[in-house]
Short mmCIF file of C-alpha atoms in Angstrom, two decimals:
data_model
loop_
_atom_site.label_atom_id
_atom_site.label_comp_id
_atom_site.label_asym_id
_atom_site.label_seq_id
_atom_site.Cartn_x
_atom_site.Cartn_y
_atom_site.Cartn_z
CA MET A 1135 29.63 19.43 0.33
CA GLU A 1136 25.56 19.18 1.37
CA PRO A 1137 24.25 16.22 0.06
CA LYS A 1138 22.29 16.29 -3.23
CA ARG A 1139 18.69 16.50 -3.66
CA ILE A 1140 16.98 13.51 -5.33
CA ARG A 1141 13.21 13.86 -5.19
CA GLU A 1142 11.02 16.76 -3.14
CA GLY A 1143 7.48 17.22 -2.78
CA TYR A 1144 4.36 16.83 -1.06
CA LEU A 1145 3.51 13.21 0.93
CA VAL A 1146 1.03 12.58 3.73
CA LYS A 1147 3.00 11.25 6.64
CA ARG A 1148 1.72 9.17 9.73
CA GLY A 1149 2.93 11.03 13.46
CA SER A 1150 4.79 9.14 15.39
CA VAL A 1151 3.36 10.14 18.17
CA PHE A 1152 -0.24 11.00 17.89
CA ASN A 1153 -0.53 8.74 14.81
CA THR A 1154 -2.11 11.04 12.86
CA TRP A 1155 -1.94 11.70 9.10
CA LYS A 1156 -0.61 15.38 8.03
CA PRO A 1157 1.26 16.66 4.99
CA MET A 1158 4.50 17.48 4.78
CA TRP A 1159 7.03 18.73 2.27
CA VAL A 1160 9.40 15.79 2.10
CA VAL A 1161 13.25 15.81 0.37
CA LEU A 1162 15.05 12.80 -0.58
CA LEU A 1163 18.56 13.32 0.09
CA GLU A 1164 21.49 10.72 -0.91
CA ASP A 1165 21.99 10.06 2.85
CA GLY A 1166 18.23 10.59 4.17
CA ILE A 1167 14.99 11.71 3.97
CA GLU A 1168 13.62 15.25 5.58
CA PHE A 1169 10.25 16.30 6.23
CA TYR A 1170 9.53 19.73 6.72
CA LYS A 1171 5.55 21.16 7.75
CA LYS A 1172 5.92 23.92 5.08
CA LYS A 1173 8.33 24.01 1.82
CA SER A 1174 8.94 27.12 2.99
CA ASP A 1175 10.18 26.40 6.21
CA ASN A 1176 14.36 26.18 6.66
CA SER A 1177 14.16 23.81 9.52
CA PRO A 1178 13.20 19.98 9.20
CA LYS A 1179 10.58 18.65 11.52
CA GLY A 1180 12.78 15.34 11.11
CA MET A 1181 15.26 13.51 9.41
CA ILE A 1182 15.13 9.81 8.43
CA PRO A 1183 18.62 7.94 7.63
CA LEU A 1184 18.94 5.67 4.66
CA LYS A 1185 21.70 3.45 5.78
CA GLY A 1186 20.73 0.46 6.91
CA SER A 1187 16.93 1.25 6.34
CA THR A 1188 14.57 -1.12 4.47
CA LEU A 1189 11.56 -0.20 2.27
CA THR A 1190 8.01 -1.87 2.01
CA CYS A 1191 6.16 -1.19 -0.67
CA PRO A 1192 3.19 -1.87 -1.32
CA CYS A 1193 2.37 -0.91 2.35
CA GLN A 1194 -1.34 -2.09 3.55
CA ASP A 1195 -1.29 -1.57 6.99
CA PHE A 1196 -3.84 0.86 6.75
CA GLY A 1197 -6.60 -0.57 5.02
CA LYS A 1198 -8.36 2.57 3.74
CA ARG A 1199 -5.12 4.42 2.70
CA MET A 1200 -3.78 3.64 -0.84
CA PHE A 1201 -0.41 3.97 -2.33
CA VAL A 1202 1.16 3.93 1.22
CA PHE A 1203 5.12 3.03 1.86
CA LYS A 1204 6.99 2.67 4.67
CA ILE A 1205 10.77 2.76 5.81
CA THR A 1206 11.96 1.12 8.38
CA THR A 1207 15.51 2.26 9.88
CA THR A 1208 18.22 0.55 11.89
CA LYS A 1209 16.53 1.44 15.09
CA GLN A 1210 13.19 -0.39 14.20
CA GLN A 1211 11.75 2.48 13.69
CA ASP A 1212 8.73 2.80 10.96
CA HIS A 1213 7.91 5.89 9.14
CA PHE A 1214 4.80 5.64 6.78
CA PHE A 1215 4.18 7.81 3.58
CA GLN A 1216 1.29 8.46 1.27
CA ALA A 1217 1.39 9.46 -2.23
CA ALA A 1218 -1.19 11.16 -4.36
CA PHE A 1219 -1.37 8.20 -6.79
CA LEU A 1220 0.51 5.20 -8.36
CA GLU A 1221 3.11 6.92 -10.47
CA GLU A 1222 3.88 9.26 -8.01
CA ARG A 1223 4.41 6.63 -5.09
CA ASP A 1224 6.33 4.05 -7.68
CA ALA A 1225 8.61 7.49 -8.19
CA TRP A 1226 9.26 7.64 -4.50
CA VAL A 1227 9.87 4.07 -4.03
CA ARG A 1228 12.20 3.61 -6.81
CA ASP A 1229 14.15 6.87 -5.65
CA THR A 1230 14.58 5.65 -2.40
CA LYS A 1231 15.52 2.23 -3.03
CA LYS A 1232 18.25 3.48 -5.53
CA ALA A 1233 19.46 5.58 -2.62
CA ILE A 1234 19.78 3.19 -0.09
CA LYS A 1235 21.44 0.42 -2.79
CA CYS A 1236 24.07 3.30 -3.75
CA ILE A 1237 24.84 3.72 0.30
CA GLU A 1238 25.25 0.01 0.30
CA GLY A 1239 27.66 0.33 -2.54
CA GLY A 1240 29.35 3.03 -1.92
CA GLN A 1241 28.01 4.54 -5.02
CA LYS A 1242 26.92 8.03 -6.07
CA PHE A 1243 23.31 8.26 -7.17
CA ALA A 1244 22.67 9.20 -10.76
CA ARG A 1245 19.76 8.90 -13.00
CA LYS A 1246 19.03 7.10 -16.19
CA SER A 1247 17.78 9.62 -18.56
CA THR A 1248 16.14 6.84 -20.45
CA ARG A 1249 14.14 5.17 -18.03
CA ARG A 1250 10.33 5.50 -18.13
CA SER A 1251 8.10 4.19 -15.80
CA ILE A 1252 5.51 1.93 -16.76
CA ARG A 1253 1.85 2.51 -16.89
CA LEU A 1254 -1.37 0.69 -17.71
CA PRO A 1255 -2.19 0.66 -21.48
CA GLU A 1256 -4.97 3.71 -21.73
CA THR A 1257 -7.68 1.45 -22.80
CA ILE A 1258 -7.71 -0.49 -19.57
CA ASP A 1259 -10.36 0.31 -16.87
CA LEU A 1260 -9.88 -1.04 -13.78
CA SER A 1261 -13.42 -0.08 -12.24
CA ALA A 1262 -15.10 -2.11 -15.19
CA LEU A 1263 -12.75 -4.64 -15.16
CA TYR A 1264 -13.56 -5.43 -11.37
CA LEU A 1265 -17.31 -5.49 -12.35
CA SER A 1266 -16.91 -7.95 -14.79
CA MET A 1267 -14.66 -9.95 -12.79
CA LYS A 1268 -17.33 -10.24 -10.26
CA ASP A 1269 -20.11 -10.96 -12.76
CA SER A 1270 -22.49 -13.85 -11.08
CA GLU A 1271 -22.27 -16.09 -14.43
CA LYS A 1272 -19.37 -14.99 -16.31
CA GLY A 1273 -16.85 -13.63 -13.70
CA ILE A 1274 -14.68 -15.55 -11.15
CA LYS A 1275 -15.97 -18.00 -8.99
CA GLU A 1276 -15.64 -17.45 -5.23
CA LEU A 1277 -15.10 -20.59 -3.26
CA ASN A 1278 -14.31 -21.88 0.09
CA LEU A 1279 -10.19 -23.06 -0.18
CA GLU A 1280 -8.50 -24.65 2.38
CA LYS A 1281 -4.73 -24.45 3.11
CA ASP A 1282 -2.88 -25.37 6.25
CA LYS A 1283 -5.95 -26.62 8.04
CA LYS A 1284 -7.62 -23.05 7.54
CA ILE A 1285 -10.77 -22.43 5.54
CA PHE A 1286 -10.74 -19.41 3.28
CA ASN A 1287 -14.14 -18.64 2.63
CA HIS A 1288 -15.38 -16.45 -0.70
CA CYS A 1289 -12.07 -16.49 -2.07
CA PHE A 1290 -10.07 -17.54 -5.45
CA THR A 1291 -6.30 -18.30 -6.44
CA GLY A 1292 -3.95 -16.08 -8.09
CA ASN A 1293 -3.66 -18.21 -11.21
CA CYS A 1294 -7.52 -18.33 -11.38
CA VAL A 1295 -7.22 -14.69 -11.81
CA ILE A 1296 -4.66 -14.39 -14.33
CA ASP A 1297 -6.60 -17.33 -16.31
CA TRP A 1298 -9.75 -15.07 -16.28
CA LEU A 1299 -8.10 -12.50 -17.28
CA ILE A 1300 -6.53 -14.31 -20.47
CA SER A 1301 -10.16 -16.03 -21.34
CA SER A 1302 -11.97 -12.80 -21.13
CA GLN A 1303 -9.22 -11.31 -23.77
CA SER A 1304 -8.24 -8.86 -21.24
CA ILE A 1305 -4.65 -9.41 -21.59
CA ARG A 1306 -2.37 -10.90 -24.20
CA ASN A 1307 -0.23 -13.08 -22.05
CA ARG A 1308 0.37 -14.02 -18.21
CA GLN A 1309 3.08 -11.13 -17.78
CA GLU A 1310 0.93 -8.60 -18.87
CA GLY A 1311 -1.63 -10.13 -16.65
CA LEU A 1312 0.64 -9.73 -13.32
CA MET A 1313 0.54 -6.18 -14.23
CA ILE A 1314 -3.15 -5.60 -14.15
CA ALA A 1315 -3.68 -7.79 -11.33
CA ALA A 1316 -0.89 -6.00 -9.28
CA SER A 1317 -2.69 -2.73 -10.35
CA LEU A 1318 -6.14 -4.42 -9.33
CA LEU A 1319 -4.33 -5.26 -5.72
CA ASN A 1320 -3.11 -1.56 -5.73
CA GLU A 1321 -6.40 -0.23 -5.91
CA GLY A 1322 -8.17 -2.17 -3.52
CA TYR A 1323 -10.01 -4.21 -5.98
CA LEU A 1324 -8.52 -6.99 -5.05
CA GLN A 1325 -6.98 -8.19 -1.48
CA PRO A 1326 -4.72 -10.74 -0.03
CA ALA A 1327 -6.01 -13.85 1.78
CA GLY A 1328 -3.32 -16.32 3.55
CA ASP A 1329 0.37 -15.85 4.40
CA LEU A 1330 1.58 -16.33 0.76
CA SER A 1331 -0.54 -13.64 -0.69
CA LYS A 1332 -0.12 -11.15 2.00
CA ASN A 1333 4.00 -11.92 2.28
CA ALA A 1334 4.11 -10.79 -1.66
CA VAL A 1335 1.82 -7.75 -1.15
CA ASP A 1336 4.61 -6.59 1.83
CA GLY A 1337 7.37 -6.85 -0.50
CA THR A 1338 9.02 -10.42 -0.19
CA SER A 1339 8.25 -11.09 -3.82
CA ASP A 1340 9.24 -9.34 -7.24
CA ASN A 1341 6.04 -8.49 -7.84
CA PRO A 1342 2.80 -7.98 -5.25
CA PHE A 1343 0.45 -10.30 -6.93
CA LEU A 1344 1.16 -14.03 -7.47
CA ASP A 1345 0.20 -16.31 -10.29
CA ASN A 1346 0.26 -19.06 -8.09
CA PRO A 1347 -2.48 -21.76 -7.22
CA ASP A 1348 -1.60 -21.51 -3.27
CA ALA A 1349 -1.73 -17.94 -3.16
CA PHE A 1350 -5.61 -16.79 -2.46
CA TYR A 1351 -7.36 -13.65 -2.79
CA TYR A 1352 -10.81 -11.84 -2.41
CA PHE A 1353 -12.74 -9.31 -4.29
CA GLY A 1354 -12.21 -5.99 -2.00
CA HIS A 1355 -15.49 -4.47 -0.34
CA ARG A 1356 -16.34 -0.80 -0.56
CA ARG A 1357 -19.32 1.42 1.38
CA LYS A 1358 -20.88 3.95 -0.24
CA ASN A 1359 -22.87 6.58 1.75
CA TRP A 1360 -22.16 9.93 -0.67
CA LYS A 1361 -24.70 13.34 -1.80
CA VAL A 1362 -23.97 14.11 -5.45
CA ARG A 1363 -22.64 17.57 -6.51
CA LYS A 1364 -21.53 19.56 -9.11
CA PHE A 1365 -17.93 20.90 -8.48
CA VAL A 1366 -16.27 23.76 -9.91
CA LEU A 1367 -12.51 24.32 -9.68
CA ARG A 1368 -11.30 27.66 -9.85
CA GLU A 1369 -7.83 29.09 -9.92
CA ASP A 1370 -8.08 32.32 -8.92
CA PRO A 1371 -9.20 32.52 -5.97
CA ALA A 1372 -8.13 28.79 -5.34
CA TYR A 1373 -11.57 27.06 -4.32
CA LEU A 1374 -13.43 24.14 -5.35
CA HIS A 1375 -16.94 24.93 -5.23
CA TYR A 1376 -19.92 22.62 -4.98
CA TYR A 1377 -23.46 23.13 -6.21
CA ASP A 1378 -26.71 21.09 -5.92
CA PRO A 1379 -26.96 19.49 -9.37
CA ALA A 1380 -30.76 20.24 -9.71
CA GLY A 1381 -30.01 23.62 -10.05
CA GLY A 1382 -29.30 27.09 -8.44
CA GLU A 1383 -26.62 29.69 -8.79
CA ASP A 1384 -25.03 29.86 -5.35
CA PRO A 1385 -22.93 27.16 -4.18
CA LEU A 1386 -23.60 24.99 -1.12
CA GLY A 1387 -19.92 25.65 -0.16
CA ALA A 1388 -16.00 25.54 -0.83
CA ILE A 1389 -12.83 23.74 -0.03
CA HIS A 1390 -9.91 26.20 0.15
CA LEU A 1391 -7.79 24.71 -1.90
CA ARG A 1392 -4.14 26.93 -1.36
CA GLY A 1393 -1.34 24.77 0.05
CA CYS A 1394 -3.59 22.01 0.00
CA VAL A 1395 -2.61 18.13 -0.38
CA VAL A 1396 -4.46 15.86 -2.36
CA THR A 1397 -4.40 11.87 -2.32
CA SER A 1398 -6.01 8.54 -3.39
CA VAL A 1399 -7.63 6.92 -0.75
CA GLU A 1400 -9.88 3.69 -0.08
CA SER A 1401 -13.36 3.45 2.30
CA ASN A 1402 -13.66 1.20 4.92
CA SER A 1403 -14.89 -2.24 4.04
CA ASP A 1404 -18.41 -3.65 5.11
CA GLY A 1405 -19.48 -6.72 3.66
CA ARG A 1406 -22.28 -4.97 1.69
CA LYS A 1407 -22.49 -5.42 -2.33
CA ASN A 1408 -19.41 -3.83 -3.85
CA GLU A 1409 -19.38 -1.25 -6.45
CA GLU A 1410 -16.66 0.51 -8.09
CA GLU A 1411 -15.08 3.64 -6.02
CA ASN A 1412 -12.68 6.39 -7.21
CA LEU A 1413 -12.22 8.25 -3.72
CA PHE A 1414 -10.00 10.91 -3.11
CA GLU A 1415 -8.99 13.29 -0.12
CA ILE A 1416 -8.64 16.82 0.38
CA ILE A 1417 -6.59 18.13 3.35
CA THR A 1418 -6.69 21.87 3.48
CA ALA A 1419 -3.99 23.78 5.01
CA ASP A 1420 -6.15 24.15 7.87
CA GLU A 1421 -6.02 20.51 8.41
CA VAL A 1422 -9.77 19.69 7.23
CA HIS A 1423 -10.43 16.57 5.67
CA TYR A 1424 -12.88 16.07 2.42
CA PHE A 1425 -13.68 13.01 0.69
CA LEU A 1426 -14.70 12.57 -2.73
CA GLN A 1427 -15.65 10.10 -5.11
CA ALA A 1428 -14.89 10.49 -9.00
CA ALA A 1429 -16.96 8.55 -11.52
CA THR A 1430 -13.55 6.58 -13.01
CA PRO A 1431 -9.74 6.03 -12.03
CA LYS A 1432 -8.90 8.22 -14.87
CA GLU A 1433 -11.25 10.91 -13.72
CA ARG A 1434 -9.90 10.62 -10.15
CA THR A 1435 -6.45 11.06 -11.64
CA GLU A 1436 -7.15 13.95 -13.34
CA TRP A 1437 -9.17 15.76 -10.73
CA ILE A 1438 -6.08 15.09 -8.60
CA LYS A 1439 -3.09 16.14 -10.86
CA ALA A 1440 -5.45 19.33 -11.60
CA ILE A 1441 -6.34 20.01 -7.76
CA GLN A 1442 -2.12 19.88 -7.28
CA VAL A 1443 -1.44 22.85 -9.98
CA VAL A 1444 -4.15 24.81 -8.49
CA SER A 1445 -2.92 24.14 -4.71
CA ARG A 1446 0.62 25.58 -5.60
CA THR A 1447 -0.43 28.42 -7.80
CA GLY A 1448 -3.56 29.50 -6.83
CA LYS A 1449 -4.44 32.48 -5.11
#
């Protein structure tokens, strides 16, 4: 009897030899994960056994890549996967962890139909919240903190973040604050400083963010050097055309979307003044990489989901 297919879809996988990131069709089975170069392929390029494996999420080994999770096998081989957005990553992580637990307990994988993923309230705008937190007068105060004879410059504590969220009436209670702070951490608006907060991010704690006076964090830094373009998404043919916003009927260029993979991504840091960035990456079937920026996190998610549909159904 063949193992049951639990989940399947495109993820971006880091190669084990050349360390390049490439889109793969990934299939989660009851006993392992298979990955294919294309959905239509009959034979997988590789298979990761889940028995005895561990999963790390969120994984921040790669600064500019968001929504990455790591699977480490019993042979200490690391496999890195990147999802397109937070809910997709959490769904893969949840099912993979459950599959590993079922193997350990000798049980069959079964879903609970009533289970729903936790999402942020629609009224929460993380980029706007980030700017308020950085406000020089009303925001969180950046301090030079000391722990274990080490100095952490321009940092603040985890409990200060939750205190600020409550005082600014952004949340109703500390539990809700933990959810918001974890999302800020996942989006790169906050970064861990020190072993305690870094270990929590690597999965040694129930929540990646710690409401703790000994957990240190700092604001994520971003770089911005982009050209403004008007984008038009078309299904037939499956292209994303871009135009000069000042005018002109002819497009400046086009991105072929058929068979592409799209993911959220963070820019590299350079220590300059921070501004909100909502970046995503399109990897075409020919493995050409394009980086685009949306105005808000919500808009970025909408673009990603729309492009994913066109990549599957467009001509």
